[in-house]
Amino acid sequence: MAEKGSTTKGVRTRFAPSPTGPFQMGNARTALFNYLFTKANKGVFVLRIEDTDRERSRPEWEEDALENLRWLGLQWDEGPDREGPYGPYRQSERAAGYRKRLEELLAKDKAYRCYCAKEELEAMRQDQQSRGEAPRYTGKCRQLTKEEVERKETEGRTSIIRFLTPSRTLVFDDLIRGKISMDTGLLGDFVLAKDLESPLYNFSVVVDDFDMAITHVIRGEDHLPNTPKQILLQEALGLPPVAYAHLPLLLAEDRTKLSKRHGDNSLTRFRKEGYLPEAVINFLALLGWNPGDERDIFRLSDLLKEFSLKRVQKAGAVLNLKRLDWLNGQYIRMKSTGELAELCAPYLEQANLLEEISKGRYRVVATGKQIGEKELSSVVALYQERLKRLGEITNLADFFFQEKLSYEATLLSWKETPPAKTQQALERVGELLGGIEEKDWNKEEIAKILLPAAEEEKDRGFLLWPLRVALTGREASAGPFEVAEALGRTKTFQRIEEAKAKL
Ligand code: GLU
Ligand code: ZN
């Protein structure tokens, strides 16, 4: 259903990242909400790269944005890598359009050149501040006559281009925040461009939004102060208005505005640590949107049906990473063990525990042994219930891929058990397990034999703890029966012997 704000002409939105740093959670949230709104309205989703800041923009950050958007499954319809009727889609390649509009504003005296030196501007600013006024350009160069301008030009003075900001009350409707009104006189004559070839953000955005036939601008609330400037520029250029929706601010857990000091919130970080795209999408959707009931699991396909800007809140949205962990765990549990094995394999390879030989076939680096998808599945299955991130698999399951475990002998002893007693416990376990044949080697059978014996002791840990440590070398791991099954009969005995030798 078309939402309020959509016009009869087709909806066209844009997501417009600046490639000046890693692609952040906040960027991804903006992209997702644009995508969902666009699809709900059968519109066209444009990816525009805002690289007018030549010093800070880097091709690798553009690539980082594209890669993470693809990983999330947020496919754009037009963009720098796809032909489209409104290209090119990088601002650095659209100079002619900006130049034309800047010349137009200058010719109509809606913009002017400002020759003030940096020091002069700084002095103005300090003067205003000392009088308790908000700093803004005084409009000094508005008054320059044609002759004065010409003289300065022949003198070779450098200038910037400022907008001649009209003073009035501006009111606009935000699809999320409602009516917003502001006194534009407070803006001062803001800068449009450093020169004809170097437009700044507010100006290039207005030109591009029009030239790309954008109907809806959906972006973070941090851009709200720019909106009046952009509306004034549309008016000055005689361009039709666009609809705006400003998404709630992202807050850190301490409820302050999210920033770098709150740690690395780049998408690449979360992707590398083993968060699933489904979980990240779900997490991002709930940063400002809610379904109006208690449900919290939403895949992209669900969101496409349910999302509406009407259910986006005004209040800031807290980036609660514990919720992301929880969601990721949920999506990990929904995988089949085969899928999970495939997802975990790259992490095990990166930790140099495994090498992929061909699809679904691996070599265990430490032993040279080959294993298939099925064996790998049985290992990752041990941890499917507790994994929060795929990357955790390397620490949890490394024992499986190592030739010899390294751990302290004291770890083998349950509570205060002396080493000689622990030795006996391991011997007893070995004898009991010796009764199970290769073909019956599974966790149920192992439990059937070991549990009653363990229960006979004062404390079942007396038998089971040393076994678990012998097999994993770790203080915490999956249970001993499952681990023994996954390791196999031969390896289990080998590790029990190695443990006995340590004591
Ligand atoms: N390029 C801007 C940014 O990355 C977004 C511009 C906009 O959405 O208007 O913050
Ligand atoms: Zn000036």
Coordinates of C-alpha atoms and ligand atoms in Angstrom, one line a residue:
M1 CA 0.0 0.0 0.0
A2 CA 1.3 3.4 -0.9
E3 CA 2.2 5.5 2.2
K4 CA 1.5 9.1 3.0
G5 CA 4.1 11.1 1.2
S6 CA 4.2 9.0 -1.9
T7 CA 3.1 10.8 -5.0
T8 CA 1.3 9.5 -8.0
K9 CA 4.6 9.6 -9.8
G10 CA 6.8 6.6 -9.1
V11 CA 8.7 6.6 -5.8
R12 CA 12.5 7.0 -6.3
T13 CA 14.7 7.0 -3.2
R14 CA 18.4 7.2 -2.9
F15 CA 20.9 6.0 -0.4
A16 CA 23.9 8.3 -0.5
P17 CA 26.9 7.2 1.5
S18 CA 30.1 9.3 1.6
P19 CA 33.1 7.0 1.1
T20 CA 35.2 8.6 3.8
G21 CA 35.5 5.7 6.2
P22 CA 34.2 2.2 7.0
F23 CA 30.5 1.5 6.3
Q24 CA 28.7 1.8 9.7
M25 CA 25.7 0.3 11.3
G26 CA 24.0 3.7 11.0
N27 CA 24.6 3.7 7.2
A28 CA 23.2 0.2 7.0
R29 CA 20.1 1.2 8.9
T30 CA 19.5 4.1 6.6
A31 CA 20.0 1.9 3.6
L32 CA 17.6 -0.7 4.9
F33 CA 14.8 1.7 5.7
N34 CA 15.2 3.3 2.2
Y35 CA 15.1 -0.1 0.6
L36 CA 12.0 -1.2 2.6
F37 CA 10.1 2.0 1.9
T38 CA 11.0 1.8 -1.8
K39 CA 10.0 -1.8 -2.2
A40 CA 6.7 -1.2 -0.3
N41 CA 5.9 1.5 -2.8
K42 CA 7.2 -0.4 -5.9
G43 CA 9.8 2.3 -6.4
V44 CA 13.3 2.6 -7.6
F45 CA 16.2 2.5 -5.1
V46 CA 19.3 4.4 -6.2
L47 CA 22.8 4.1 -4.7
R48 CA 24.7 7.4 -5.0
I49 CA 28.2 7.8 -3.9
E50 CA 28.8 11.2 -2.4
D51 CA 32.5 11.7 -3.0
T52 CA 32.7 15.5 -3.4
D53 CA 35.2 15.6 -0.5
R54 CA 38.1 14.6 -2.7
E55 CA 40.6 14.6 0.2
R56 CA 38.7 12.2 2.4
S57 CA 37.0 10.0 -0.2
R58 CA 38.6 6.7 -1.1
P59 CA 37.7 4.1 -3.6
E60 CA 38.2 1.4 -1.0
W61 CA 35.5 2.9 1.2
E62 CA 33.1 2.9 -1.7
E63 CA 33.9 -0.7 -2.3
D64 CA 33.4 -1.4 1.4
A65 CA 29.9 0.2 1.2
L66 CA 29.0 -1.8 -1.9
E67 CA 30.3 -5.1 -0.5
N68 CA 28.4 -4.7 2.8
L69 CA 25.2 -3.7 1.1
R70 CA 25.4 -6.8 -1.1
W71 CA 26.1 -8.9 1.9
L72 CA 23.0 -7.6 3.5
G73 CA 21.0 -8.4 0.4
L74 CA 20.0 -4.7 -0.2
Q75 CA 20.2 -4.6 -3.9
W76 CA 20.0 -1.2 -5.5
D77 CA 18.3 -0.6 -8.9
E78 CA 20.7 2.1 -10.1
G79 CA 24.2 2.8 -8.9
P80 CA 27.8 3.3 -9.8
D81 CA 28.2 -0.3 -10.9
R82 CA 24.8 -0.5 -12.8
E83 CA 23.7 1.4 -15.8
G84 CA 20.8 3.7 -15.2
P85 CA 19.0 6.5 -16.9
Y86 CA 20.2 9.1 -14.3
G87 CA 23.9 8.2 -14.1
P88 CA 26.7 8.6 -13.5
Y89 CA 26.1 7.8 -9.8
R90 CA 29.2 9.2 -8.3
Q91 CA 29.2 12.9 -7.5
S92 CA 32.8 13.2 -8.6
E93 CA 31.6 12.4 -12.1
R94 CA 28.7 15.0 -12.1
A95 CA 30.7 18.2 -12.1
A96 CA 29.0 19.8 -15.1
G97 CA 25.6 19.8 -13.5
Y98 CA 26.8 21.5 -10.3
R99 CA 28.7 24.1 -12.3
K100 CA 25.7 25.0 -14.4
R101 CA 23.5 25.5 -11.3
L102 CA 26.1 27.5 -9.4
E103 CA 26.5 29.8 -12.4
E104 CA 22.7 30.1 -12.5
L105 CA 22.5 31.1 -8.9
L106 CA 25.4 33.6 -9.2
A107 CA 23.8 35.1 -12.4
K108 CA 20.5 35.6 -10.6
D109 CA 22.2 37.1 -7.5
K110 CA 20.9 34.2 -5.4
A111 CA 24.5 33.4 -4.6
Y112 CA 27.6 35.5 -4.4
R113 CA 31.4 35.3 -4.0
C114 CA 32.9 35.8 -0.6
Y115 CA 36.5 36.9 -0.4
C116 CA 36.8 37.0 3.3
A117 CA 40.0 35.5 4.6
K118 CA 40.0 32.6 7.1
E119 CA 41.3 34.9 9.8
E120 CA 38.6 37.4 9.2
L121 CA 35.9 34.8 9.4
E122 CA 37.4 33.5 12.6
A123 CA 37.4 37.0 14.1
M124 CA 33.7 37.4 13.2
R125 CA 32.9 34.1 14.8
Q126 CA 34.7 35.0 18.1
D127 CA 33.1 38.4 18.1
Q128 CA 29.6 36.8 17.8
Q129 CA 30.4 34.3 20.4
S130 CA 31.6 37.0 22.9
R131 CA 28.2 38.6 22.4
G132 CA 26.4 35.3 23.1
E133 CA 25.2 35.0 19.5
A134 CA 25.1 31.9 17.4
P135 CA 28.0 32.0 14.9
R136 CA 27.1 32.6 11.3
Y137 CA 28.4 34.6 8.4
T138 CA 27.5 38.3 8.7
G139 CA 26.9 38.7 5.0
K140 CA 29.7 41.1 4.6
C141 CA 30.4 40.3 0.9
R142 CA 26.8 40.5 -0.1
Q143 CA 27.3 44.3 -0.5
L144 CA 30.3 44.0 -2.9
T145 CA 29.6 45.9 -6.1
K146 CA 30.4 44.5 -9.5
E147 CA 33.5 46.7 -9.7
E148 CA 34.8 45.5 -6.4
V149 CA 34.3 41.9 -7.4
E150 CA 36.1 42.5 -10.6
R151 CA 39.0 44.2 -8.9
K152 CA 39.3 41.3 -6.4
E153 CA 39.3 38.8 -9.3
T154 CA 42.0 40.7 -11.2
E155 CA 44.0 40.8 -8.0
G156 CA 43.7 37.1 -8.0
R157 CA 42.0 36.9 -4.6
T158 CA 40.5 33.6 -3.8
S159 CA 36.8 33.3 -3.0
I160 CA 34.1 30.8 -2.0
I161 CA 30.5 30.8 -3.2
R162 CA 27.8 31.6 -0.6
F163 CA 24.1 31.3 -0.8
L164 CA 22.1 34.5 -0.2
T165 CA 19.8 33.0 2.4
P166 CA 16.4 34.6 2.4
S167 CA 15.1 35.3 5.9
R168 CA 11.7 33.8 6.6
T169 CA 9.9 31.1 8.5
L170 CA 10.2 27.8 6.7
V171 CA 7.8 25.0 7.4
F172 CA 8.0 21.5 6.1
D173 CA 6.4 18.2 6.8
D174 CA 8.6 15.3 7.9
L175 CA 7.0 11.9 7.3
I176 CA 8.3 10.7 10.7
R177 CA 8.6 13.9 12.8
G178 CA 5.6 15.8 11.5
K179 CA 5.6 19.6 11.0
I180 CA 8.9 21.3 11.5
S181 CA 9.3 25.0 11.4
M182 CA 12.4 27.2 11.4
D183 CA 13.6 30.7 11.1
T184 CA 16.0 30.6 8.1
G185 CA 17.6 33.9 9.1
L186 CA 19.5 31.8 11.7
L187 CA 21.3 29.9 8.9
G188 CA 23.4 32.8 7.7
D189 CA 24.7 32.8 4.2
F190 CA 26.1 29.3 4.1
V191 CA 28.7 28.1 1.7
L192 CA 27.6 26.3 -1.5
A193 CA 31.0 25.6 -3.1
K194 CA 34.7 26.3 -2.7
D195 CA 34.7 27.2 -6.4
L196 CA 32.7 26.3 -9.5
E197 CA 34.3 22.8 -9.6
S198 CA 34.1 22.1 -5.9
P199 CA 30.5 22.1 -4.6
L200 CA 29.8 21.2 -1.0
Y201 CA 27.4 18.7 0.4
N202 CA 24.2 20.7 0.7
F203 CA 24.4 22.1 -2.8
S204 CA 25.4 18.9 -4.6
V205 CA 22.7 16.9 -2.9
V206 CA 19.9 19.3 -4.0
V207 CA 21.1 19.2 -7.6
D208 CA 21.5 15.4 -7.7
D209 CA 18.2 14.7 -5.9
F210 CA 16.5 16.7 -8.7
D211 CA 18.6 15.4 -11.5
M212 CA 18.0 11.8 -10.4
A213 CA 14.3 12.4 -10.0
I214 CA 14.3 11.5 -6.3
T215 CA 10.9 11.8 -4.7
H216 CA 11.8 10.8 -1.1
V217 CA 14.8 11.5 1.1
I218 CA 15.1 9.1 4.0
R219 CA 18.2 9.7 6.2
G220 CA 19.4 10.0 9.7
E221 CA 18.2 12.7 12.0
D222 CA 21.7 14.1 12.1
H223 CA 20.9 15.6 8.7
L224 CA 17.8 17.4 9.9
P225 CA 19.7 20.8 10.2
N226 CA 20.6 20.5 6.5
T227 CA 17.0 20.1 5.4
P228 CA 16.0 23.8 5.6
K229 CA 19.1 24.7 3.6
Q230 CA 18.3 22.2 1.0
I231 CA 14.6 23.3 0.7
L232 CA 15.8 26.9 0.3
L233 CA 18.1 25.8 -2.5
Q234 CA 15.4 23.9 -4.3
E235 CA 13.3 27.0 -4.2
A236 CA 16.1 29.2 -5.4
L237 CA 16.7 26.9 -8.3
G238 CA 13.0 26.5 -9.0
L239 CA 13.0 22.8 -8.3
P240 CA 10.1 20.8 -7.1
P241 CA 10.1 19.8 -3.4
V242 CA 10.9 16.3 -2.2
A243 CA 9.4 14.4 0.8
Y244 CA 11.6 14.0 3.8
A245 CA 11.8 11.4 6.5
H246 CA 14.4 11.6 9.2
L247 CA 15.2 8.4 11.1
P248 CA 15.8 8.5 14.8
L249 CA 19.3 9.1 16.1
L250 CA 21.3 6.0 17.0
L251 CA 22.4 6.0 20.6
A252 CA 25.1 4.0 22.3
E253 CA 24.1 2.0 25.4
D254 CA 24.9 5.0 27.6
R255 CA 22.2 6.8 25.6
T256 CA 24.6 9.4 24.1
K257 CA 24.8 9.8 20.4
L258 CA 26.7 6.9 18.8
S259 CA 30.2 7.9 17.8
K260 CA 33.7 6.4 17.2
R261 CA 34.5 6.4 20.9
H262 CA 31.9 3.8 21.4
G263 CA 34.0 1.3 19.5
D264 CA 34.0 -0.2 16.1
N265 CA 30.5 -0.4 14.7
S266 CA 31.5 -1.0 11.1
L267 CA 29.6 -3.6 9.2
T268 CA 32.8 -5.3 8.2
R269 CA 33.6 -5.9 11.8
F270 CA 30.3 -7.6 12.4
R271 CA 30.5 -9.6 9.2
K272 CA 34.1 -10.8 10.0
E273 CA 33.1 -11.8 13.5
G274 CA 30.5 -14.1 12.2
Y275 CA 27.2 -12.3 12.4
L276 CA 24.7 -13.5 9.9
P277 CA 23.2 -11.1 7.4
E278 CA 19.7 -12.2 8.5
A279 CA 20.5 -11.3 12.1
V280 CA 22.0 -7.9 11.2
I281 CA 19.0 -7.0 9.0
N282 CA 16.6 -8.0 11.8
F283 CA 18.6 -6.0 14.3
L284 CA 18.8 -2.9 12.0
A285 CA 15.0 -3.0 11.4
L286 CA 14.4 -2.8 15.1
L287 CA 16.5 0.3 15.4
G288 CA 13.6 2.7 15.2
W289 CA 10.9 0.5 13.7
N290 CA 8.7 -1.9 15.6
P291 CA 5.9 -4.2 14.5
G292 CA 3.5 -2.9 17.2
D293 CA 3.4 -6.3 19.0
E294 CA 5.8 -8.6 20.8
R295 CA 7.3 -10.3 17.8
D296 CA 11.0 -9.8 17.3
I297 CA 12.1 -12.2 14.6
F298 CA 11.9 -10.5 11.1
R299 CA 13.6 -11.6 8.0
L300 CA 14.0 -9.3 5.0
S301 CA 11.0 -11.0 3.4
D302 CA 8.8 -10.4 6.5
L303 CA 10.0 -6.8 6.6
L304 CA 9.1 -6.3 3.0
K305 CA 5.5 -7.1 3.9
E306 CA 5.3 -5.3 7.2
F307 CA 7.5 -2.3 7.2
S308 CA 5.9 1.2 7.2
L309 CA 7.4 4.6 8.0
K310 CA 4.3 5.1 10.2
R311 CA 5.8 2.7 12.7
V312 CA 9.1 4.5 12.9
Q313 CA 9.6 6.2 16.2
K314 CA 11.0 9.7 16.8
A315 CA 12.9 8.8 20.0
G316 CA 16.5 7.8 19.6
A317 CA 17.2 4.1 19.1
V318 CA 19.8 2.3 21.3
L319 CA 22.3 0.1 19.6
N320 CA 21.9 -2.8 22.0
L321 CA 24.6 -5.2 20.9
K322 CA 23.4 -7.9 23.3
R323 CA 20.2 -8.0 21.3
L324 CA 22.3 -8.5 18.2
D325 CA 24.1 -11.4 19.8
W326 CA 20.8 -12.9 20.8
L327 CA 19.3 -12.5 17.4
N328 CA 22.4 -14.0 15.8
G329 CA 22.2 -17.0 18.1
Q330 CA 18.6 -17.5 17.0
Y331 CA 19.5 -17.5 13.3
I332 CA 22.4 -19.8 13.9
R333 CA 20.0 -22.3 15.6
M334 CA 17.8 -22.1 12.5
K335 CA 20.5 -23.4 10.2
S336 CA 20.9 -27.0 9.4
T337 CA 24.1 -28.5 10.7
G338 CA 25.3 -28.8 7.1
E339 CA 24.7 -25.1 6.5
L340 CA 26.4 -24.3 9.8
A341 CA 29.4 -26.4 8.8
E342 CA 29.8 -24.5 5.6
L343 CA 29.4 -21.1 7.4
C344 CA 32.0 -22.1 10.0
A345 CA 34.6 -23.6 7.7
P346 CA 36.1 -20.2 6.6
Y347 CA 36.7 -19.4 10.3
L348 CA 38.5 -22.7 10.9
E349 CA 40.5 -22.2 7.8
Q350 CA 41.5 -18.7 8.9
A351 CA 42.6 -20.1 12.2
N352 CA 44.8 -22.5 10.2
L353 CA 43.0 -25.5 11.6
L354 CA 41.5 -26.7 8.3
E355 CA 42.2 -26.4 4.6
E356 CA 39.5 -26.8 2.0
I357 CA 40.5 -29.2 -0.7
S358 CA 37.4 -29.2 -2.7
K359 CA 33.8 -28.2 -1.9
G360 CA 32.8 -29.9 1.3
R361 CA 36.2 -31.7 1.7
Y362 CA 38.8 -30.5 4.1
R363 CA 42.3 -31.4 5.3
V364 CA 43.0 -31.1 9.0
V365 CA 46.1 -29.1 9.0
A366 CA 47.7 -30.6 12.1
T367 CA 47.2 -34.2 11.2
G368 CA 46.8 -34.2 7.4
K369 CA 43.6 -36.2 7.9
Q370 CA 40.8 -35.6 5.4
I371 CA 37.3 -35.0 6.6
G372 CA 34.0 -34.3 4.8
E373 CA 31.0 -32.2 5.3
K374 CA 29.4 -34.8 7.5
E375 CA 32.3 -34.9 10.1
L376 CA 32.6 -31.2 10.1
S377 CA 28.8 -31.0 10.7
S378 CA 29.0 -33.3 13.7
V379 CA 31.7 -31.0 15.2
V380 CA 29.9 -27.7 14.7
A381 CA 26.6 -29.3 15.8
L382 CA 28.2 -29.6 19.3
Y383 CA 28.1 -25.8 19.5
Q384 CA 25.0 -24.9 17.5
E385 CA 23.1 -24.3 20.7
R386 CA 25.6 -21.9 22.3
L387 CA 27.3 -20.1 19.4
K388 CA 26.6 -16.4 19.4
R389 CA 29.0 -15.6 16.5
L390 CA 30.4 -18.0 13.9
G391 CA 33.9 -16.8 14.8
E392 CA 33.7 -18.4 18.2
I393 CA 33.8 -21.8 16.6
T394 CA 37.6 -21.7 16.4
N395 CA 38.1 -21.5 20.1
L396 CA 35.4 -23.9 21.0
A397 CA 36.3 -26.6 18.5
D398 CA 40.0 -26.3 18.0
F399 CA 40.6 -29.4 20.1
F400 CA 39.0 -31.4 17.4
F401 CA 41.5 -30.4 14.8
Q402 CA 44.7 -30.5 16.9
E403 CA 47.2 -33.4 17.0
K404 CA 48.2 -33.0 20.6
L405 CA 46.4 -30.9 23.1
S406 CA 48.4 -28.6 25.4
Y407 CA 46.9 -28.0 28.8
E408 CA 48.1 -28.2 32.4
A409 CA 47.9 -31.6 34.1
T410 CA 46.2 -30.0 37.1
L411 CA 43.2 -29.2 34.9
L412 CA 42.4 -32.9 34.7
S413 CA 41.6 -33.2 38.4
W414 CA 38.0 -32.7 39.5
K415 CA 38.0 -30.4 42.5
E416 CA 40.6 -31.4 45.0
T417 CA 41.1 -35.0 43.6
P418 CA 44.8 -36.0 43.9
P419 CA 46.6 -36.9 40.6
A420 CA 46.8 -40.6 41.5
K421 CA 43.0 -40.7 41.9
T422 CA 42.4 -38.9 38.7
Q423 CA 44.7 -41.4 37.0
Q424 CA 42.4 -44.2 38.3
A425 CA 39.3 -42.3 37.1
L426 CA 40.7 -42.2 33.6
E427 CA 41.7 -45.8 33.7
R428 CA 38.2 -46.8 34.7
V429 CA 36.7 -44.6 31.9
G430 CA 39.0 -46.3 29.4
E431 CA 37.9 -49.7 30.5
L432 CA 34.3 -48.9 30.3
L433 CA 34.6 -47.3 26.9
G434 CA 36.7 -50.3 25.7
G435 CA 33.4 -52.3 25.8
I436 CA 31.9 -50.2 23.1
E437 CA 32.6 -51.3 19.6
E438 CA 33.4 -49.0 16.7
K439 CA 30.0 -49.5 15.1
D440 CA 28.2 -48.5 18.3
W441 CA 30.3 -45.5 19.0
N442 CA 27.8 -42.7 19.5
K443 CA 26.9 -40.4 22.3
E444 CA 23.8 -42.4 23.5
E445 CA 25.8 -45.6 23.8
I446 CA 28.6 -43.8 25.5
A447 CA 26.3 -42.2 28.0
K448 CA 24.5 -45.5 28.6
I449 CA 27.8 -47.0 29.7
L450 CA 29.4 -44.1 31.5
L451 CA 26.6 -42.4 33.3
P452 CA 25.6 -45.2 35.7
A453 CA 29.3 -45.6 36.6
A454 CA 29.7 -41.9 37.1
E455 CA 26.5 -41.8 39.3
E456 CA 28.0 -44.5 41.5
E457 CA 30.7 -42.1 42.6
K458 CA 29.9 -39.5 45.2
D459 CA 30.1 -36.9 42.5
R460 CA 29.7 -37.7 38.8
G461 CA 32.4 -35.1 38.0
F462 CA 35.0 -37.4 39.4
L463 CA 34.8 -39.6 36.3
L464 CA 33.3 -37.2 33.7
W465 CA 35.4 -34.1 34.3
P466 CA 38.8 -35.7 33.6
L467 CA 37.4 -37.4 30.5
R468 CA 36.1 -34.1 29.1
V469 CA 39.4 -32.3 29.8
A470 CA 41.4 -35.2 28.3
L471 CA 39.4 -34.9 25.1
T472 CA 39.3 -31.2 24.8
G473 CA 42.1 -29.7 26.9
R474 CA 39.6 -27.1 28.0
E475 CA 37.9 -25.9 31.1
A476 CA 34.6 -25.4 29.3
S477 CA 33.3 -27.3 26.3
A478 CA 30.4 -29.3 25.1
G479 CA 29.6 -32.4 27.1
P480 CA 32.0 -35.4 27.2
F481 CA 29.6 -37.9 25.4
E482 CA 29.0 -35.7 22.4
V483 CA 32.7 -34.7 22.2
A484 CA 33.7 -38.4 22.3
E485 CA 31.3 -39.2 19.5
A486 CA 32.6 -36.4 17.4
L487 CA 36.2 -37.2 18.0
G488 CA 35.7 -40.9 17.2
R489 CA 36.8 -44.0 19.1
T490 CA 40.5 -44.1 18.1
K491 CA 41.1 -40.5 18.9
T492 CA 39.2 -40.7 22.2
F493 CA 41.4 -43.5 23.4
Q494 CA 44.5 -41.8 22.2
R495 CA 43.6 -38.7 24.2
I496 CA 42.8 -40.6 27.4
E497 CA 46.3 -42.2 27.2
E498 CA 47.9 -38.8 26.6
A499 CA 46.1 -37.5 29.7
K500 CA 47.2 -40.4 31.8
A501 CA 50.8 -39.8 30.7
K502 CA 50.6 -36.2 31.9
L503 CA 49.6 -37.2 35.4
Ligands
GLU1 N1 26.3 11.7 2.1 C1 25.6 11.9 3.3 C2 26.1 11.0 4.4 O1 26.8 10.1 4.2 C3 24.1 11.6 3.2 C4 23.4 12.6 2.5 C5 22.0 12.6 2.5 O2 21.4 11.5 2.7 O3 21.4 13.6 2.2 O4 25.9 11.3 5.6
ZN2 ZN 33.0 37.5 2.7

